[in-house]
Amino acid sequence: MRTSQPRTIYLSEYRPPAFLVDHVDLRFELFEEGSRVHSTLTMRRNPESTDSQAALELDGDRLTFLERVDLDGRQLTGSEFEDQGDRLVIADVPEQFQLTLVTWLEPQKNTRLEGLYKSSGMFCTQCEAEGFRCITYFPDRPDVMARFRTRVEADRAAYPVLLSNGNDVDRGEIEGGRHFVTWEDPFPKPSYLFALVAGDLVEKKDSFTTMSGRDIDLRMYVEPRNSNKCDHAMASLKRAMRWDEEMYGREYDLDIFMIVAVDDFNMGAMENKGLNIFNSSCVLASSDTATDAAFERIESIVAHEYFHNWSGNRVTCRDWFQLSLKEGFTVFRDSQYSADVGSATVKRIEDATLMRTAQFAEDSGPMAHPVRPDSYMEISNFYTLTIYEKGSEVVRMIRTLLGPDLFRKGSDLYFDRHDGQAVTTDDFVRAMEDASGRDLGQFRRWYEQAGTPQLTIRDEYDAGDQVYRLTIRQSVPDTPGQTNKKPQHIPFGVGLLGSDGRSIPLRLSGDDSNVTERVLELTGESHTFEFQGVTEQPVPSLLRGFSAPVKVDYPWSREQLLFLMNHDPDGFNRWDACQRLAIDVITSLVDAPAETPVDPRLLTAYRILVSDPEQDQALVAKMLHLPSEAYLIELSGEADVQAISRARERVLGELALTLRDDLVACYNRNQQSGPYELTPDAIGNRALCNTALAWLLQANDEEGRLLARKQFAEADNMTEQSGALRALVNSGFEQDREQVLGEFYQQWHEDPQVVEQWFSIQASSPKAGELPKIRSLLEHEAFQWKNPNKVRAVIGAFAGQNLVRFHAEDGSGYRFLAEQICRLDDSNPQIAARLVSPLTRWRKFAPAYRGSMKAALETIRDKKDLSRDVHEVVHKSLAG
Ligand code: BES
Ligand code: ZN
């Protein structure tokens, strides 16, 4: 049931709230048949409001029943308020007053997982962005900040643990076997940070002493069967707390910090004040059930949500257009953290890959929007790669331009100046300007202009004058609703290499320093930089460390790329050269006759990589990953998915055949003995072994098959077991595939997180994941429609990673996805809307694909009672 027509919200319409809430007193009566919420709001008119006569309007969404309304202790009659479903209006209220509302909810029936709901027997909440209005009528916007006091009442036996934000200040018995706990949060917060949990959970305790010597109680709450999967998250939390003190001077502020794991959760995790709630898959880990990638993801998510305590909670967003203020900044903080505790180069490679593959695609398609959008229909659709990842890159560029010390000064000023406030991205930039004395006026365009800037770079060497000239032009492409864009302020990292592989000093005219790396600042449409005293034609190393989220066009020769791959002192750019070389080779094969050979220089380059034990093995493992199909599609014009995939497979097959002996040697050399360790080196060794296996099995190598079977059977950790499983599943050894899939399920069917991996390995495999198989996975006993992780593991993995099958030429993959989206739209529109994304860029594909993708979108568009979430994505994608 839709309560209102899809409507567009504009940043330009922002007005300060007409009323403020000083205090919220909540009482939750949790029962099996429903829950009653008593809410008493202490309110007053906002002196900053432009409308001093405004009626009181509170937001609501799908509240089952409003039982009563009291104003200053007097019950209002039906004619004194207007219950419009998504709004409660009281025309006549004094300057200040107390309003008490009693609402009845049915959390058991809540499949949208927004507001208050039940997940495997426990009650929990998700209020960001607009879920609090599903709990009670409230001015549900982030610039209304209030102190909350929350009393939770429930059956003692079924729900021994009752949690909310802040400190527990009271507890006791209620007749009928019930009990209560009262929580008080001293920090004013927006309603989106409210949380409640009630369940039969085990408590894991630890503690942390802050830099000023305060002792903090750390607690994790999980279902009893998960009590052995908490150590990693707890250790990560303590590392993150220390890191934020050291790197940003930020200390934790409450006496307790709690983490709860829940199985049914739309997102990864949520930073509710003092009570972070996590998707089980993003917090629970033990080495036998979680892969290295899962351990790393958990560490970064725990850190991310913890870091929000300052970047998001103490200083929050004025409105949802400012979302990147907290998310972009916090992603930047967690990426710095991950770089510090792991391998910085590997982390940068992962971030740049995500940007170039997925964010660049978003930025050049129908859903493109600025880091600070101007409008939206459904805010849940705006938790995008642009807000998160590009937003993080924008903060990183500020740090690059200011340097680490002034950036820290800027962040200190930002936190100090705005503590307890709801602010804008502009306030953030202003703090950086004020602390550094730098003018970031032009830089602000990064927040305002959508689209990925394109750099076209040409160079010339003048042997007579010993001058090397680098000319860089920039342009920002048109995006929906935005044309004729202005140049942006781009930090551009650069180095020059001589033929001996050594770095050449970078002397710009009138400068005789000896630096061999510089960050050039691009501000105009075109710049020419003249480097003096260059005694030979250099090879340029461009956009070092991915210093800005831009596309680079430079006419590299394969010889130059091979040279950079071996000699660039910047690890990131060595990887990048390797990628560009592989891309060049693969794309040249896409339209070439079948007998065209694979450039032997590529094979030799990879042989050197595989055989060199001196190189950082984690970096080698990354370099061996061929550019993904998704990235090759992004780079191509009108993409012919099947042709791109065939060309990529050709190169992969050729590499596997030619390097066979080197791969076996690499596999043996990287075998680990001794206990499982989570160091960057050990992770690199395991990654390399798994890549070697994957390649050998790609070529259906018999020794590879035996090695994989052995690794599968003997592994004592999930990285090795699932690496072997994945390699076998993607091989042509059909019998082995079915056998290990069966054994794996038998072994792990009681562990939901492992079963999710099992689903996703099959669904993302072109060999195991043909459409009938995907349909049968939906019928599997372990598949649950109400659990977003299962939906993502099957449907999301199929449409997002199994590109060959999803883009089947008969359009069956698209029709399948449309069918599942329509089904999910009724139960969980947020999840349904996210699944539309693989269809949205239909214009990017060759005519053979495009038509059926569009038709699939039209089927979704025509569904009855389409949610606002899916409506927005489908309509934007079809428009224009
Ligand atoms: N605040 C978000 C969670 C959220 C997002 C709630 C959208 C409601 C709607 C949280 O801080 C977050 O960003 N989580 C990420 C993981 C993070 C490591 C980037 C997520 O859930 O994917
Ligand atoms: Zn976040």
mmCIF file of N, CA and C in Angstrom, residues 619-672:
data_model
loop_
_atom_site.group_PDB
_atom_site.id
_atom_site.type_symbol
_atom_site.label_atom_id
_atom_site.label_comp_id
_atom_site.label_asym_id
_atom_site.label_seq_id
_atom_site.Cartn_x
_atom_site.Cartn_y
_atom_site.Cartn_z
ATOM 1 N N LEU A 619 50.965 -8.303 -3.634
ATOM 2 C CA LEU A 619 50.853 -7.448 -4.810
ATOM 3 C C LEU A 619 50.835 -8.299 -6.083
ATOM 4 N N VAL A 620 51.675 -9.328 -6.096
ATOM 5 C CA VAL A 620 51.684 -10.227 -7.261
ATOM 6 C C VAL A 620 50.299 -10.843 -7.450
ATOM 7 N N ALA A 621 49.700 -11.266 -6.351
ATOM 8 C CA ALA A 621 48.368 -11.879 -6.456
ATOM 9 C C ALA A 621 47.391 -10.900 -7.092
ATOM 10 N N LYS A 622 47.492 -9.631 -6.723
ATOM 11 C CA LYS A 622 46.611 -8.621 -7.317
ATOM 12 C C LYS A 622 46.933 -8.429 -8.797
ATOM 13 N N MET A 623 48.218 -8.405 -9.130
ATOM 14 C CA MET A 623 48.598 -8.168 -10.532
ATOM 15 C C MET A 623 48.129 -9.310 -11.424
ATOM 16 N N LEU A 624 48.049 -10.499 -10.853
ATOM 17 C CA LEU A 624 47.619 -11.633 -11.668
ATOM 18 C C LEU A 624 46.123 -11.606 -11.981
ATOM 19 N N HIS A 625 45.359 -10.837 -11.205
ATOM 20 C CA HIS A 625 43.931 -10.763 -11.535
ATOM 21 C C HIS A 625 43.755 -10.028 -12.848
ATOM 22 N N LEU A 626 43.300 -10.711 -13.856
ATOM 23 C CA LEU A 626 43.020 -10.010 -15.112
ATOM 24 C C LEU A 626 41.906 -9.007 -14.871
ATOM 25 N N PRO A 627 41.900 -7.912 -15.618
ATOM 26 C CA PRO A 627 40.782 -6.963 -15.496
ATOM 27 C C PRO A 627 39.454 -7.714 -15.634
ATOM 28 N N SER A 628 38.507 -7.356 -14.791
ATOM 29 C CA SER A 628 37.240 -8.093 -14.767
ATOM 30 C C SER A 628 36.433 -7.816 -16.029
ATOM 31 N N GLU A 629 35.491 -8.711 -16.300
ATOM 32 C CA GLU A 629 34.571 -8.468 -17.421
ATOM 33 C C GLU A 629 33.862 -7.135 -17.225
ATOM 34 N N ALA A 630 33.470 -6.874 -15.974
ATOM 35 C CA ALA A 630 32.730 -5.635 -15.705
ATOM 36 C C ALA A 630 33.560 -4.417 -16.097
ATOM 37 N N TYR A 631 34.847 -4.441 -15.779
ATOM 38 C CA TYR A 631 35.683 -3.290 -16.112
ATOM 39 C C TYR A 631 35.908 -3.195 -17.616
ATOM 40 N N LEU A 632 36.083 -4.328 -18.267
ATOM 41 C CA LEU A 632 36.257 -4.313 -19.723
ATOM 42 C C LEU A 632 35.003 -3.775 -20.409
ATOM 43 N N ILE A 633 33.852 -4.127 -19.874
ATOM 44 C CA ILE A 633 32.593 -3.589 -20.411
ATOM 45 C C ILE A 633 32.568 -2.077 -20.242
ATOM 46 N N GLU A 634 32.943 -1.636 -19.043
ATOM 47 C CA GLU A 634 32.946 -0.207 -18.753
ATOM 48 C C GLU A 634 33.858 0.553 -19.722
ATOM 49 N N LEU A 635 34.979 -0.069 -20.093
ATOM 50 C CA LEU A 635 35.939 0.603 -20.972
ATOM 51 C C LEU A 635 35.541 0.562 -22.441
ATOM 52 N N SER A 636 34.662 -0.372 -22.803
ATOM 53 C CA SER A 636 34.351 -0.528 -24.219
ATOM 54 C C SER A 636 33.272 0.461 -24.630
ATOM 55 N N GLY A 637 33.053 0.574 -25.920
ATOM 56 C CA GLY A 637 31.956 1.414 -26.414
ATOM 57 C C GLY A 637 30.659 0.685 -26.160
ATOM 58 N N GLU A 638 29.983 0.263 -27.215
ATOM 59 C CA GLU A 638 28.771 -0.538 -27.040
ATOM 60 C C GLU A 638 29.202 -1.969 -26.761
ATOM 61 N N ALA A 639 28.958 -2.418 -25.540
ATOM 62 C CA ALA A 639 29.598 -3.652 -25.098
ATOM 63 C C ALA A 639 28.917 -4.901 -25.644
ATOM 64 N N ASP A 640 29.741 -5.765 -26.225
ATOM 65 C CA ASP A 640 29.285 -7.096 -26.590
ATOM 66 C C ASP A 640 29.837 -8.049 -25.531
ATOM 67 N N VAL A 641 29.017 -8.340 -24.540
ATOM 68 C CA VAL A 641 29.487 -9.060 -23.358
ATOM 69 C C VAL A 641 30.111 -10.405 -23.732
ATOM 70 N N GLN A 642 29.436 -11.136 -24.614
ATOM 71 C CA GLN A 642 29.933 -12.481 -24.934
ATOM 72 C C GLN A 642 31.289 -12.388 -25.633
ATOM 73 N N ALA A 643 31.449 -11.413 -26.532
ATOM 74 C CA ALA A 643 32.719 -11.282 -27.242
ATOM 75 C C ALA A 643 33.837 -10.855 -26.288
ATOM 76 N N ILE A 644 33.516 -9.944 -25.380
ATOM 77 C CA ILE A 644 34.513 -9.497 -24.401
ATOM 78 C C ILE A 644 34.923 -10.673 -23.515
ATOM 79 N N SER A 645 33.932 -11.421 -23.089
ATOM 80 C CA SER A 645 34.221 -12.533 -22.214
ATOM 81 C C SER A 645 35.057 -13.603 -22.927
ATOM 82 N N ARG A 646 34.738 -13.865 -24.207
ATOM 83 C CA ARG A 646 35.525 -14.849 -24.963
ATOM 84 C C ARG A 646 36.983 -14.408 -25.081
ATOM 85 N N ALA A 647 37.192 -13.129 -25.360
ATOM 86 C CA ALA A 647 38.570 -12.634 -25.504
ATOM 87 C C ALA A 647 39.322 -12.767 -24.182
ATOM 88 N N ARG A 648 38.643 -12.454 -23.118
ATOM 89 C CA ARG A 648 39.274 -12.552 -21.801
ATOM 90 C C ARG A 648 39.607 -14.005 -21.474
ATOM 91 N N GLU A 649 38.673 -14.890 -21.748
ATOM 92 C CA GLU A 649 38.901 -16.316 -21.505
ATOM 93 C C GLU A 649 40.069 -16.829 -22.345
ATOM 94 N N ARG A 650 40.190 -16.342 -23.570
ATOM 95 C CA ARG A 650 41.290 -16.750 -24.432
ATOM 96 C C ARG A 650 42.618 -16.429 -23.768
ATOM 97 N N VAL A 651 42.744 -15.197 -23.292
ATOM 98 C CA VAL A 651 44.003 -14.780 -22.678
ATOM 99 C C VAL A 651 44.266 -15.600 -21.422
ATOM 100 N N LEU A 652 43.221 -15.786 -20.644
ATOM 101 C CA LEU A 652 43.363 -16.553 -19.412
ATOM 102 C C LEU A 652 43.792 -17.984 -19.736
ATOM 103 N N GLY A 653 43.165 -18.588 -20.725
ATOM 104 C CA GLY A 653 43.493 -19.955 -21.113
ATOM 105 C C GLY A 653 44.927 -20.071 -21.603
ATOM 106 N N GLU A 654 45.323 -19.097 -22.410
ATOM 107 C CA GLU A 654 46.690 -19.096 -22.943
ATOM 108 C C GLU A 654 47.709 -18.944 -21.813
ATOM 109 N N LEU A 655 47.413 -18.039 -20.881
ATOM 110 C CA LEU A 655 48.309 -17.842 -19.740
ATOM 111 C C LEU A 655 48.429 -19.132 -18.941
ATOM 112 N N ALA A 656 47.302 -19.768 -18.695
ATOM 113 C CA ALA A 656 47.309 -20.977 -17.870
ATOM 114 C C ALA A 656 48.111 -22.085 -18.558
ATOM 115 N N LEU A 657 47.930 -22.231 -19.866
ATOM 116 C CA LEU A 657 48.660 -23.286 -20.592
ATOM 117 C C LEU A 657 50.159 -23.014 -20.624
ATOM 118 N N THR A 658 50.501 -21.768 -20.983
ATOM 119 C CA THR A 658 51.914 -21.440 -21.151
ATOM 120 C C THR A 658 52.668 -21.459 -19.822
ATOM 121 N N LEU A 659 51.998 -21.001 -18.765
ATOM 122 C CA LEU A 659 52.699 -20.854 -17.485
ATOM 123 C C LEU A 659 52.469 -22.049 -16.569
ATOM 124 N N ARG A 660 51.956 -23.125 -17.094
ATOM 125 C CA ARG A 660 51.539 -24.257 -16.284
ATOM 126 C C ARG A 660 52.575 -24.655 -15.235
ATOM 127 N N ASP A 661 53.815 -24.904 -15.674
ATOM 128 C CA ASP A 661 54.839 -25.364 -14.729
ATOM 129 C C ASP A 661 55.174 -24.277 -13.705
ATOM 130 N N ASP A 662 55.176 -23.042 -14.179
ATOM 131 C CA ASP A 662 55.473 -21.930 -13.253
ATOM 132 C C ASP A 662 54.372 -21.795 -12.208
ATOM 133 N N LEU A 663 53.137 -22.066 -12.610
ATOM 134 C CA LEU A 663 52.021 -21.967 -11.663
ATOM 135 C C LEU A 663 52.115 -23.050 -10.603
ATOM 136 N N VAL A 664 52.465 -24.256 -11.028
ATOM 137 C CA VAL A 664 52.620 -25.337 -10.044
ATOM 138 C C VAL A 664 53.741 -24.987 -9.068
ATOM 139 N N ALA A 665 54.831 -24.470 -9.611
ATOM 140 C CA ALA A 665 55.953 -24.090 -8.740
ATOM 141 C C ALA A 665 55.536 -22.971 -7.794
ATOM 142 N N CYS A 666 54.806 -21.999 -8.324
ATOM 143 C CA CYS A 666 54.335 -20.870 -7.508
ATOM 144 C C CYS A 666 53.412 -21.386 -6.403
ATOM 145 N N TYR A 667 52.551 -22.308 -6.769
ATOM 146 C CA TYR A 667 51.634 -22.895 -5.786
ATOM 147 C C TYR A 667 52.429 -23.555 -4.660
ATOM 148 N N ASN A 668 53.411 -24.374 -5.044
ATOM 149 C CA ASN A 668 54.182 -25.092 -4.018
ATOM 150 C C ASN A 668 55.001 -24.135 -3.157
ATOM 151 N N ARG A 669 55.556 -23.137 -3.802
ATOM 152 C CA ARG A 669 56.397 -22.182 -3.070
ATOM 153 C C ARG A 669 55.579 -21.395 -2.039
ATOM 154 N N ASN A 670 54.331 -21.138 -2.342
ATOM 155 C CA ASN A 670 53.511 -20.312 -1.444
ATOM 156 C C ASN A 670 52.712 -21.109 -0.425
ATOM 157 N N GLN A 671 52.858 -22.431 -0.444
ATOM 158 C CA GLN A 671 52.172 -23.247 0.561
ATOM 159 C C GLN A 671 52.639 -22.859 1.953
ATOM 160 N N GLN A 672 51.695 -22.806 2.863
ATOM 161 C CA GLN A 672 52.013 -22.390 4.228
ATOM 162 C C GLN A 672 52.046 -23.595 5.147
#
